[in-house]
C-alpha cells in the first residue's frame, strides 16, 4: 500500500530534496508482515542502481555528535 500521501513522508521528501537527493522511482509503502519500506514504482533491471544518497543525507556517528543529540 503506497503511503506517499502521509505527512511524515511528505516532510521526509522535503528534507531529502533540501539535501540534494535526486528523486527516484521509489515510494514509501507498508508491506504486510514486514512493515514500512520503499517500493519501486517501475520494474527493476539487473544491475540498475536503485538509490543513491548524497553524503548530506547520511546519519553517522559524526553527524550525531555534531547535532543537538551529541
JSON list of C-alpha atoms in Angstrom, two decimals:
[
{"chain": "A", "resi": 1, "resn": "UNK", "atom": "CA", "xyz": [0.00, 0.00, 0.00]},
{"chain": "A", "resi": 2, "resn": "UNK", "atom": "CA", "xyz": [1.54, 3.30, -1.14]},
{"chain": "A", "resi": 3, "resn": "UNK", "atom": "CA", "xyz": [1.83, 5.80, 1.72]},
{"chain": "A", "resi": 4, "resn": "UNK", "atom": "CA", "xyz": [3.29, 8.81, -0.14]},
{"chain": "A", "resi": 5, "resn": "UNK", "atom": "CA", "xyz": [0.37, 11.00, 0.89]},
{"chain": "A", "resi": 6, "resn": "UNK", "atom": "CA", "xyz": [1.14, 10.80, 4.63]},
{"chain": "A", "resi": 7, "resn": "UNK", "atom": "CA", "xyz": [2.57, 13.94, 6.22]},
{"chain": "A", "resi": 8, "resn": "UNK", "atom": "CA", "xyz": [5.70, 12.23, 7.61]},
{"chain": "A", "resi": 9, "resn": "UNK", "atom": "CA", "xyz": [6.69, 11.08, 4.13]},
{"chain": "A", "resi": 10, "resn": "UNK", "atom": "CA", "xyz": [5.98, 14.49, 2.62]},
{"chain": "A", "resi": 11, "resn": "UNK", "atom": "CA", "xyz": [8.28, 16.03, 5.24]},
{"chain": "A", "resi": 12, "resn": "UNK", "atom": "CA", "xyz": [10.93, 13.38, 4.55]},
{"chain": "A", "resi": 13, "resn": "UNK", "atom": "CA", "xyz": [10.84, 14.17, 0.81]},
{"chain": "A", "resi": 14, "resn": "UNK", "atom": "CA", "xyz": [11.23, 17.90, 1.55]},
{"chain": "A", "resi": 15, "resn": "UNK", "atom": "CA", "xyz": [14.19, 17.15, 3.84]},
{"chain": "A", "resi": 16, "resn": "UNK", "atom": "CA", "xyz": [15.84, 14.93, 1.20]},
{"chain": "A", "resi": 17, "resn": "UNK", "atom": "CA", "xyz": [15.28, 17.46, -1.58]},
{"chain": "A", "resi": 18, "resn": "UNK", "atom": "CA", "xyz": [16.88, 20.22, 0.55]},
{"chain": "A", "resi": 19, "resn": "UNK", "atom": "CA", "xyz": [19.97, 17.99, 0.80]},
{"chain": "A", "resi": 20, "resn": "UNK", "atom": "CA", "xyz": [20.23, 17.47, -2.99]},
{"chain": "A", "resi": 21, "resn": "UNK", "atom": "CA", "xyz": [18.68, 14.00, -3.13]},
{"chain": "A", "resi": 22, "resn": "UNK", "atom": "CA", "xyz": [17.56, 13.27, -6.67]},
{"chain": "A", "resi": 23, "resn": "UNK", "atom": "CA", "xyz": [14.11, 11.76, -6.73]},
{"chain": "A", "resi": 24, "resn": "UNK", "atom": "CA", "xyz": [13.86, 8.13, -7.71]},
{"chain": "A", "resi": 25, "resn": "UNK", "atom": "CA", "xyz": [11.15, 5.68, -8.66]},
{"chain": "A", "resi": 26, "resn": "UNK", "atom": "CA", "xyz": [10.77, 4.63, -5.03]},
{"chain": "A", "resi": 27, "resn": "UNK", "atom": "CA", "xyz": [7.70, 5.31, -2.94]},
{"chain": "A", "resi": 28, "resn": "UNK", "atom": "CA", "xyz": [7.08, 4.69, 0.76]},
{"chain": "A", "resi": 29, "resn": "UNK", "atom": "CA", "xyz": [4.88, 1.68, 1.36]},
{"chain": "A", "resi": 30, "resn": "UNK", "atom": "CA", "xyz": [3.57, -0.56, 4.13]},
{"chain": "A", "resi": 31, "resn": "UNK", "atom": "CA", "xyz": [4.12, -4.26, 3.50]},
{"chain": "A", "resi": 32, "resn": "UNK", "atom": "CA", "xyz": [2.13, -7.00, 5.24]},
{"chain": "A", "resi": 33, "resn": "UNK", "atom": "CA", "xyz": [4.36, -8.89, 7.64]},
{"chain": "A", "resi": 34, "resn": "UNK", "atom": "CA", "xyz": [7.42, -6.64, 7.32]},
{"chain": "A", "resi": 35, "resn": "UNK", "atom": "CA", "xyz": [6.07, -3.13, 7.84]},
{"chain": "A", "resi": 36, "resn": "UNK", "atom": "CA", "xyz": [7.29, 0.11, 6.28]},
{"chain": "A", "resi": 37, "resn": "UNK", "atom": "CA", "xyz": [9.78, 0.28, 3.45]},
{"chain": "A", "resi": 38, "resn": "UNK", "atom": "CA", "xyz": [10.31, 1.55, -0.08]},
{"chain": "A", "resi": 39, "resn": "UNK", "atom": "CA", "xyz": [8.57, 0.14, -3.14]},
{"chain": "A", "resi": 40, "resn": "UNK", "atom": "CA", "xyz": [9.73, 0.55, -6.72]},
{"chain": "A", "resi": 41, "resn": "UNK", "atom": "CA", "xyz": [7.12, 2.10, -8.98]},
{"chain": "A", "resi": 42, "resn": "UNK", "atom": "CA", "xyz": [8.72, 0.54, -12.07]},
{"chain": "A", "resi": 43, "resn": "UNK", "atom": "CA", "xyz": [10.21, -2.83, -12.96]},
{"chain": "A", "resi": 44, "resn": "UNK", "atom": "CA", "xyz": [13.84, -3.17, -11.89]},
{"chain": "A", "resi": 45, "resn": "UNK", "atom": "CA", "xyz": [16.54, -4.41, -14.22]},
{"chain": "A", "resi": 46, "resn": "UNK", "atom": "CA", "xyz": [19.62, -6.41, -13.23]},
{"chain": "A", "resi": 47, "resn": "UNK", "atom": "CA", "xyz": [22.49, -4.05, -12.44]},
{"chain": "A", "resi": 48, "resn": "UNK", "atom": "CA", "xyz": [20.22, -1.00, -12.19]},
{"chain": "A", "resi": 49, "resn": "UNK", "atom": "CA", "xyz": [21.03, 1.49, -9.42]},
{"chain": "A", "resi": 50, "resn": "UNK", "atom": "CA", "xyz": [18.04, 1.68, -7.11]},
{"chain": "A", "resi": 51, "resn": "UNK", "atom": "CA", "xyz": [19.01, 4.56, -4.85]},
{"chain": "A", "resi": 52, "resn": "UNK", "atom": "CA", "xyz": [21.95, 6.90, -4.38]},
{"chain": "A", "resi": 53, "resn": "UNK", "atom": "CA", "xyz": [22.05, 9.13, -1.30]},
{"chain": "A", "resi": 54, "resn": "UNK", "atom": "CA", "xyz": [24.28, 12.19, -1.04]},
{"chain": "A", "resi": 55, "resn": "UNK", "atom": "CA", "xyz": [26.56, 12.24, 2.00]},
{"chain": "A", "resi": 56, "resn": "UNK", "atom": "CA", "xyz": [24.46, 15.10, 3.42]},
{"chain": "A", "resi": 57, "resn": "UNK", "atom": "CA", "xyz": [21.57, 12.62, 3.86]},
{"chain": "A", "resi": 58, "resn": "UNK", "atom": "CA", "xyz": [23.55, 10.06, 5.85]},
{"chain": "A", "resi": 59, "resn": "UNK", "atom": "CA", "xyz": [23.22, 9.65, 9.60]},
{"chain": "A", "resi": 60, "resn": "UNK", "atom": "CA", "xyz": [26.63, 8.78, 11.01]},
{"chain": "A", "resi": 61, "resn": "UNK", "atom": "CA", "xyz": [28.27, 8.93, 14.42]},
{"chain": "A", "resi": 62, "resn": "UNK", "atom": "CA", "xyz": [29.92, 12.19, 13.32]},
{"chain": "A", "resi": 63, "resn": "UNK", "atom": "CA", "xyz": [26.63, 13.83, 12.32]},
{"chain": "A", "resi": 64, "resn": "UNK", "atom": "CA", "xyz": [25.02, 12.75, 15.61]},
{"chain": "A", "resi": 65, "resn": "UNK", "atom": "CA", "xyz": [27.96, 14.10, 17.65]},
{"chain": "A", "resi": 66, "resn": "UNK", "atom": "CA", "xyz": [27.72, 17.43, 15.79]},
{"chain": "A", "resi": 67, "resn": "UNK", "atom": "CA", "xyz": [23.95, 17.62, 16.35]},
{"chain": "A", "resi": 68, "resn": "UNK", "atom": "CA", "xyz": [21.99, 18.65, 19.43]},
{"chain": "A", "resi": 69, "resn": "UNK", "atom": "CA", "xyz": [21.94, 14.94, 20.35]},
{"chain": "A", "resi": 70, "resn": "UNK", "atom": "CA", "xyz": [25.73, 14.77, 20.73]}
]
